[in-house]
Structure formats: C-alpha cells, structure tokens
C-alpha cells in the first residue's frame, strides 16, 4: 500500500502559505462585499477544501451551493462541458462568487460564466485558489486568486490526480 504523500514532489504552497493566502482573500472579499450577502458557488470537487476554508475566513453573511461539471472527453478548445450536478438554488438577484480550486486553461470558468450569466445574478465574480500561468480566454477574468503558479500539474489541498491526493494539506507537484 502506498504511504501518505508518496509520489509527491516539490511543495509549492505549504500549510502556512495556504493559511496566509486564505486569510488575505477572506479579508479582501469581505471588504469588497461589505453590506452584502455573498453566494459562493463551488466547482466540485477540486474547490471543496479551499471553499471550506474561505467560507470561515469571510466576515460577511454567505450562502453556499455546488455544481459539478464533466468535460466532454478532454476539455476541448471550444470549452464544451456537461453539467453532472446542477446548482440547487437559483442565482437570480444574488451576488455570486464562483470558487475553483485551480484555474488552468480557464475553459471551465468560461463555460460556467456564460451559463450563470443567463440566470441573472446581481453580480458574478470568480475566485480560484491557484492560478496557473497560462493563456486564458479573453472573457475569463479571475477577480480573486491565492497564488499564481507555473503551468505544471499539482495535487493536494483538494486537487487530485485520478481522485488521489485531495487530502494532502499542502500543494505540490507530482514527482
Ligand atoms: P481549466 O483548464 O481552467 O478549465 O481547469 C479545469 C479543471 O482541470 C480544474 O478545475 C481542475 O479540476 C483540473 N486541473 C487543471 N490543472 C490541474 C492541476 O494541476 N492539478 C489538478 N487538477 C487540475
Ligand atoms: Mg481532477
């Protein structure tokens, strides 16, 4: 049986760095939405660990919903994805923050933003804990992110490879 952390390489964000970034995002987002209530939409499953921490770092009223999407085969250049589990609640009139664990090509976010826009939220912004340094579609703005990282495959803090490593408390490259 593989040991915890086996196959994991260089640590890019350790637990202390993660705590610092989450706290900073909590302060910034709470200030930006002061006087409002925020509706967080987590993109399953990679956002789950980050969303749980971010939620507790917010000092404004907040509600939570989740969506699960599956790319058709590989994510295609057109960003065509399928919804596996849709939101439970309508977005109409809400201040919505889409929360992802990691933003790479931005194709998932691009699709989600176009889809959510049709549900008439009061506002719609995006947050990813980790942003890869790579090209993204022009219509995708990351309003909030924790850290920018090189365009390498990472695991941990909710991020997986074949469903493994989500429970690592740090973010690391695969060895
Ligand atoms: P996108 O390329 O921005 O559409 O990224 C879509 C999804 O791919 C993310 O939400 C993750 O589920 C997954 N992903 C992209 N890069 C990584 C990585 O380095 N590690 C783990 N998952 C990743
Ligand atoms: Mg994955």
PDB file of C-alpha atoms and ligand atoms in Angstrom:
ATOM      1  CA  UNK A   1       0.000   0.000   0.000  1.00  0.00           C
ATOM      2  CA  UNK A   2       1.317   3.487  -0.887  1.00  0.00           C
ATOM      3  CA  UNK A   3       2.274   5.744   2.017  1.00  0.00           C
ATOM      4  CA  UNK A   4       0.621   9.153   2.537  1.00  0.00           C
ATOM      5  CA  UNK A   5       2.393  11.669   0.273  1.00  0.00           C
ATOM      6  CA  UNK A   6       4.115   9.018  -1.868  1.00  0.00           C
ATOM      7  CA  UNK A   7       4.705  10.164  -5.447  1.00  0.00           C
ATOM      8  CA  UNK A   8       4.557  13.818  -4.473  1.00  0.00           C
ATOM      9  CA  UNK A   9       7.357  16.192  -5.480  1.00  0.00           C
ATOM     10  CA  UNK A  10       8.287  19.786  -4.700  1.00  0.00           C
ATOM     11  CA  UNK A  11       5.889  21.590  -2.359  1.00  0.00           C
ATOM     12  CA  UNK A  12       4.735  24.866  -3.951  1.00  0.00           C
ATOM     13  CA  UNK A  13       2.465  26.030  -1.114  1.00  0.00           C
ATOM     14  CA  UNK A  14       2.887  24.647   2.378  1.00  0.00           C
ATOM     15  CA  UNK A  15       0.232  24.804   5.100  1.00  0.00           C
ATOM     16  CA  UNK A  16       1.429  28.152   6.440  1.00  0.00           C
ATOM     17  CA  UNK A  17       1.407  29.746   2.967  1.00  0.00           C
ATOM     18  CA  UNK A  18      -2.086  28.390   2.334  1.00  0.00           C
ATOM     19  CA  UNK A  19      -3.346  29.817   5.645  1.00  0.00           C
ATOM     20  CA  UNK A  20      -1.849  33.222   4.798  1.00  0.00           C
ATOM     21  CA  UNK A  21      -3.425  33.354   1.329  1.00  0.00           C
ATOM     22  CA  UNK A  22      -6.847  32.192   2.536  1.00  0.00           C
ATOM     23  CA  UNK A  23      -6.848  34.797   5.312  1.00  0.00           C
ATOM     24  CA  UNK A  24      -5.853  37.533   2.839  1.00  0.00           C
ATOM     25  CA  UNK A  25      -8.626  36.506   0.424  1.00  0.00           C
ATOM     26  CA  UNK A  26     -11.139  36.423   3.285  1.00  0.00           C
ATOM     27  CA  UNK A  27     -10.304  39.991   4.287  1.00  0.00           C
ATOM     28  CA  UNK A  28     -10.298  41.270   0.700  1.00  0.00           C
ATOM     29  CA  UNK A  29     -13.556  39.598  -0.338  1.00  0.00           C
ATOM     30  CA  UNK A  30     -15.320  40.577   2.917  1.00  0.00           C
ATOM     31  CA  UNK A  31     -14.313  44.206   2.326  1.00  0.00           C
ATOM     32  CA  UNK A  32     -15.379  44.179  -1.338  1.00  0.00           C
ATOM     33  CA  UNK A  33     -18.821  42.774  -0.452  1.00  0.00           C
ATOM     34  CA  UNK A  34     -19.311  44.750   2.766  1.00  0.00           C
ATOM     35  CA  UNK A  35     -23.003  45.265   3.499  1.00  0.00           C
ATOM     36  CA  UNK A  36     -23.981  42.457   1.130  1.00  0.00           C
ATOM     37  CA  UNK A  37     -24.538  38.736   1.372  1.00  0.00           C
ATOM     38  CA  UNK A  38     -22.325  36.556  -0.827  1.00  0.00           C
ATOM     39  CA  UNK A  39     -23.449  33.395  -2.640  1.00  0.00           C
ATOM     40  CA  UNK A  40     -20.481  31.066  -3.130  1.00  0.00           C
ATOM     41  CA  UNK A  41     -20.708  28.508  -5.928  1.00  0.00           C
ATOM     42  CA  UNK A  42     -18.085  25.787  -5.546  1.00  0.00           C
ATOM     43  CA  UNK A  43     -16.996  23.827  -8.604  1.00  0.00           C
ATOM     44  CA  UNK A  44     -16.753  20.188  -7.470  1.00  0.00           C
ATOM     45  CA  UNK A  45     -14.668  18.516  -6.398  1.00  0.00           C
ATOM     46  CA  UNK A  46     -11.412  20.480  -6.539  1.00  0.00           C
ATOM     47  CA  UNK A  47     -12.805  23.536  -4.741  1.00  0.00           C
ATOM     48  CA  UNK A  48     -14.210  21.685  -1.703  1.00  0.00           C
ATOM     49  CA  UNK A  49     -11.233  22.040   0.651  1.00  0.00           C
ATOM     50  CA  UNK A  50     -10.486  25.649  -0.309  1.00  0.00           C
ATOM     51  CA  UNK A  51     -14.155  26.642  -0.166  1.00  0.00           C
ATOM     52  CA  UNK A  52     -14.494  25.248   3.354  1.00  0.00           C
ATOM     53  CA  UNK A  53     -11.537  27.384   4.491  1.00  0.00           C
ATOM     54  CA  UNK A  54     -12.547  30.508   2.544  1.00  0.00           C
ATOM     55  CA  UNK A  55     -16.075  30.332   3.949  1.00  0.00           C
ATOM     56  CA  UNK A  56     -14.721  30.504   7.509  1.00  0.00           C
ATOM     57  CA  UNK A  57     -12.409  33.397   6.589  1.00  0.00           C
ATOM     58  CA  UNK A  58     -15.367  35.557   5.464  1.00  0.00           C
ATOM     59  CA  UNK A  59     -16.852  38.050   7.908  1.00  0.00           C
ATOM     60  CA  UNK A  60     -19.979  38.754   5.817  1.00  0.00           C
ATOM     61  CA  UNK A  61     -23.172  36.665   5.518  1.00  0.00           C
ATOM     62  CA  UNK A  62     -22.637  33.878   2.995  1.00  0.00           C
ATOM     63  CA  UNK A  63     -24.553  31.014   1.404  1.00  0.00           C
ATOM     64  CA  UNK A  64     -23.119  28.050  -0.496  1.00  0.00           C
ATOM     65  CA  UNK A  65     -24.082  25.936  -3.483  1.00  0.00           C
ATOM     66  CA  UNK A  66     -22.135  23.456  -5.632  1.00  0.00           C
ATOM     67  CA  UNK A  67     -22.012  22.468  -9.277  1.00  0.00           C
ATOM     68  CA  UNK A  68     -20.247  19.511 -10.842  1.00  0.00           C
ATOM     69  CA  UNK A  69     -19.159  19.593 -14.464  1.00  0.00           C
ATOM     70  CA  UNK A  70     -17.579  16.962 -16.695  1.00  0.00           C
ATOM     71  CA  UNK A  71     -15.553  17.839 -19.735  1.00  0.00           C
ATOM     72  CA  UNK A  72     -16.716  16.022 -22.896  1.00  0.00           C
ATOM     73  CA  UNK A  73     -13.758  13.653 -23.187  1.00  0.00           C
ATOM     74  CA  UNK A  74     -10.863  16.046 -22.775  1.00  0.00           C
ATOM     75  CA  UNK A  75     -11.823  19.683 -22.356  1.00  0.00           C
ATOM     76  CA  UNK A  76     -11.984  20.724 -25.986  1.00  0.00           C
ATOM     77  CA  UNK A  77     -10.715  24.021 -27.359  1.00  0.00           C
ATOM     78  CA  UNK A  78     -14.342  25.167 -27.527  1.00  0.00           C
ATOM     79  CA  UNK A  79     -14.709  24.646 -23.784  1.00  0.00           C
ATOM     80  CA  UNK A  80     -17.693  22.340 -24.201  1.00  0.00           C
ATOM     81  CA  UNK A  81     -18.553  20.783 -20.856  1.00  0.00           C
ATOM     82  CA  UNK A  82     -21.526  18.887 -19.460  1.00  0.00           C
ATOM     83  CA  UNK A  83     -23.239  19.609 -16.131  1.00  0.00           C
ATOM     84  CA  UNK A  84     -23.189  16.448 -13.964  1.00  0.00           C
ATOM     85  CA  UNK A  85     -24.851  18.045 -10.935  1.00  0.00           C
ATOM     86  CA  UNK A  86     -26.528  21.426 -11.330  1.00  0.00           C
ATOM     87  CA  UNK A  87     -26.977  24.071  -8.640  1.00  0.00           C
ATOM     88  CA  UNK A  88     -29.721  23.511  -6.077  1.00  0.00           C
ATOM     89  CA  UNK A  89     -30.702  27.188  -5.907  1.00  0.00           C
ATOM     90  CA  UNK A  90     -31.413  29.922  -8.484  1.00  0.00           C
ATOM     91  CA  UNK A  91     -28.784  32.662  -8.932  1.00  0.00           C
ATOM     92  CA  UNK A  92     -31.265  35.428  -9.775  1.00  0.00           C
ATOM     93  CA  UNK A  93     -30.559  38.642  -7.872  1.00  0.00           C
ATOM     94  CA  UNK A  94     -27.642  37.158  -5.919  1.00  0.00           C
ATOM     95  CA  UNK A  95     -24.057  38.353  -5.612  1.00  0.00           C
ATOM     96  CA  UNK A  96     -22.357  35.224  -6.899  1.00  0.00           C
ATOM     97  CA  UNK A  97     -18.724  34.212  -6.462  1.00  0.00           C
ATOM     98  CA  UNK A  98     -17.658  31.147  -8.457  1.00  0.00           C
ATOM     99  CA  UNK A  99     -14.988  29.275  -6.483  1.00  0.00           C
ATOM    100  CA  UNK A 100     -12.494  26.908  -8.123  1.00  0.00           C
ATOM    101  CA  UNK A 101      -9.557  25.078  -6.594  1.00  0.00           C
ATOM    102  CA  UNK A 102      -7.399  25.794  -9.618  1.00  0.00           C
ATOM    103  CA  UNK A 103      -7.764  27.750 -12.837  1.00  0.00           C
ATOM    104  CA  UNK A 104      -5.631  26.466 -15.721  1.00  0.00           C
ATOM    105  CA  UNK A 105      -6.867  26.989 -19.301  1.00  0.00           C
ATOM    106  CA  UNK A 106      -9.901  28.858 -17.950  1.00  0.00           C
ATOM    107  CA  UNK A 107     -12.225  26.882 -20.248  1.00  0.00           C
ATOM    108  CA  UNK A 108     -14.317  25.544 -17.362  1.00  0.00           C
ATOM    109  CA  UNK A 109     -14.754  29.042 -15.936  1.00  0.00           C
ATOM    110  CA  UNK A 110     -15.537  30.462 -19.368  1.00  0.00           C
ATOM    111  CA  UNK A 111     -18.348  27.935 -19.793  1.00  0.00           C
ATOM    112  CA  UNK A 112     -19.669  28.463 -16.258  1.00  0.00           C
ATOM    113  CA  UNK A 113     -19.674  32.254 -16.590  1.00  0.00           C
ATOM    114  CA  UNK A 114     -21.659  32.114 -19.846  1.00  0.00           C
ATOM    115  CA  UNK A 115     -24.096  29.652 -18.272  1.00  0.00           C
ATOM    116  CA  UNK A 116     -24.502  31.569 -14.987  1.00  0.00           C
ATOM    117  CA  UNK A 117     -24.931  34.934 -16.751  1.00  0.00           C
ATOM    118  CA  UNK A 118     -28.218  33.617 -18.220  1.00  0.00           C
ATOM    119  CA  UNK A 119     -29.513  33.002 -14.666  1.00  0.00           C
ATOM    120  CA  UNK A 120     -29.481  36.761 -13.999  1.00  0.00           C
ATOM    121  CA  UNK A 121     -27.310  37.136 -10.869  1.00  0.00           C
ATOM    122  CA  UNK A 122     -26.959  40.657  -9.418  1.00  0.00           C
ATOM    123  CA  UNK A 123     -23.198  40.259  -9.859  1.00  0.00           C
ATOM    124  CA  UNK A 124     -20.851  37.480 -10.929  1.00  0.00           C
ATOM    125  CA  UNK A 125     -17.194  37.168  -9.987  1.00  0.00           C
ATOM    126  CA  UNK A 126     -14.567  34.428  -9.938  1.00  0.00           C
ATOM    127  CA  UNK A 127     -12.087  33.103  -7.408  1.00  0.00           C
ATOM    128  CA  UNK A 128      -9.521  30.305  -7.735  1.00  0.00           C
ATOM    129  CA  UNK A 129      -7.088  29.364  -5.018  1.00  0.00           C
ATOM    130  CA  UNK A 130      -4.361  28.615  -7.538  1.00  0.00           C
ATOM    131  CA  UNK A 131      -3.986  30.273 -10.950  1.00  0.00           C
ATOM    132  CA  UNK A 132      -1.683  28.642 -13.469  1.00  0.00           C
ATOM    133  CA  UNK A 133       0.490  30.935 -15.524  1.00  0.00           C
ATOM    134  CA  UNK A 134      -1.060  30.121 -18.894  1.00  0.00           C
ATOM    135  CA  UNK A 135      -3.205  31.705 -21.600  1.00  0.00           C
ATOM    136  CA  UNK A 136      -6.889  32.074 -20.878  1.00  0.00           C
ATOM    137  CA  UNK A 137      -9.908  33.101 -22.975  1.00  0.00           C
ATOM    138  CA  UNK A 138     -10.449  36.862 -23.133  1.00  0.00           C
ATOM    139  CA  UNK A 139     -13.853  36.578 -21.431  1.00  0.00           C
ATOM    140  CA  UNK A 140     -12.375  34.985 -18.292  1.00  0.00           C
ATOM    141  CA  UNK A 141     -11.312  37.360 -15.547  1.00  0.00           C
ATOM    142  CA  UNK A 142     -10.039  35.892 -12.276  1.00  0.00           C
ATOM    143  CA  UNK A 143     -11.169  38.511  -9.792  1.00  0.00           C
ATOM    144  CA  UNK A 144      -9.533  36.780  -6.826  1.00  0.00           C
ATOM    145  CA  UNK A 145      -6.777  34.203  -6.560  1.00  0.00           C
ATOM    146  CA  UNK A 146      -4.423  32.986  -3.872  1.00  0.00           C
ATOM    147  CA  UNK A 147      -1.209  32.263  -5.752  1.00  0.00           C
ATOM    148  CA  UNK A 148      -0.022  32.156  -9.303  1.00  0.00           C
ATOM    149  CA  UNK A 149       1.995  29.007 -10.069  1.00  0.00           C
ATOM    150  CA  UNK A 150       3.903  27.736 -13.123  1.00  0.00           C
ATOM    151  CA  UNK A 151       1.981  25.683 -15.701  1.00  0.00           C
ATOM    152  CA  UNK A 152       2.793  22.335 -14.042  1.00  0.00           C
ATOM    153  CA  UNK A 153       0.479  19.632 -12.708  1.00  0.00           C
ATOM    154  CA  UNK A 154      -0.145  19.968  -8.968  1.00  0.00           C
ATOM    155  CA  UNK A 155      -2.053  17.980  -6.344  1.00  0.00           C
ATOM    156  CA  UNK A 156      -3.213  18.443  -2.784  1.00  0.00           C
ATOM    157  CA  UNK A 157      -5.492  20.840  -0.883  1.00  0.00           C
ATOM    158  CA  UNK A 158      -8.470  19.414  -2.794  1.00  0.00           C
ATOM    159  CA  UNK A 159      -6.708  18.915  -6.131  1.00  0.00           C
ATOM    160  CA  UNK A 160      -6.390  15.373  -7.442  1.00  0.00           C
ATOM    161  CA  UNK A 161      -4.900  13.070  -9.985  1.00  0.00           C
ATOM    162  CA  UNK A 162      -7.366  10.220 -10.565  1.00  0.00           C
ATOM    163  CA  UNK A 163      -9.116  11.128  -7.285  1.00  0.00           C
ATOM    164  CA  UNK A 164      -5.918  10.705  -5.230  1.00  0.00           C
ATOM    165  CA  UNK A 165      -4.068  13.252  -3.068  1.00  0.00           C
ATOM    166  CA  UNK A 166      -7.025  15.561  -2.368  1.00  0.00           C
ATOM    167  CA  UNK A 167      -6.355  15.232   1.378  1.00  0.00           C
ATOM    168  CA  UNK A 168      -2.754  16.444   1.309  1.00  0.00           C
ATOM    169  CA  UNK A 169      -2.701  19.625   3.447  1.00  0.00           C
ATOM    170  CA  UNK A 170      -0.258  21.301   1.019  1.00  0.00           C
ATOM    171  CA  UNK A 171       0.005  21.830  -2.757  1.00  0.00           C
ATOM    172  CA  UNK A 172       2.827  20.009  -4.517  1.00  0.00           C
ATOM    173  CA  UNK A 173       3.996  18.958  -7.964  1.00  0.00           C
ATOM    174  CA  UNK A 174       3.712  15.322  -8.850  1.00  0.00           C
ATOM    175  CA  UNK A 175       7.156  13.678  -8.546  1.00  0.00           C
TER     176      UNK A 175
HETATM  177  P1  LIG B   1      -9.297  24.675 -16.716  1.00  0.00           P
HETATM  178  O1  LIG B   1      -8.195  24.237 -17.653  1.00  0.00           O
HETATM  179  O2  LIG B   1      -9.049  26.050 -16.161  1.00  0.00           O
HETATM  180  O3  LIG B   1     -10.644  24.536 -17.368  1.00  0.00           O
HETATM  181  O4  LIG B   1      -9.209  23.684 -15.494  1.00  0.00           O
HETATM  182  C1  LIG B   1     -10.244  22.807 -15.287  1.00  0.00           C
HETATM  183  C2  LIG B   1     -10.020  21.806 -14.213  1.00  0.00           C
HETATM  184  O5  LIG B   1      -8.911  20.982 -14.527  1.00  0.00           O
HETATM  185  C3  LIG B   1      -9.737  22.334 -12.831  1.00  0.00           C
HETATM  186  O6  LIG B   1     -10.892  22.762 -12.176  1.00  0.00           O
HETATM  187  C4  LIG B   1      -9.151  21.076 -12.211  1.00  0.00           C
HETATM  188  O7  LIG B   1     -10.187  20.177 -11.863  1.00  0.00           O
HETATM  189  C5  LIG B   1      -8.371  20.476 -13.355  1.00  0.00           C
HETATM  190  N1  LIG B   1      -6.931  20.838 -13.280  1.00  0.00           N
HETATM  191  C6  LIG B   1      -6.256  21.704 -14.069  1.00  0.00           C
HETATM  192  N2  LIG B   1      -4.961  21.751 -13.712  1.00  0.00           N
HETATM  193  C7  LIG B   1      -4.817  20.898 -12.667  1.00  0.00           C
HETATM  194  C8  LIG B   1      -3.684  20.509 -11.842  1.00  0.00           C
HETATM  195  O8  LIG B   1      -2.533  20.952 -11.995  1.00  0.00           O
HETATM  196  N3  LIG B   1      -3.948  19.611 -10.867  1.00  0.00           N
HETATM  197  C9  LIG B   1      -5.180  19.081 -10.629  1.00  0.00           C
HETATM  198  N4  LIG B   1      -6.249  19.423 -11.379  1.00  0.00           N
HETATM  199  C10 LIG B   1      -6.065  20.322 -12.388  1.00  0.00           C
HETATM  200 MG1  LIG B   2      -9.359  16.449 -11.207  1.00  0.00          MG
END
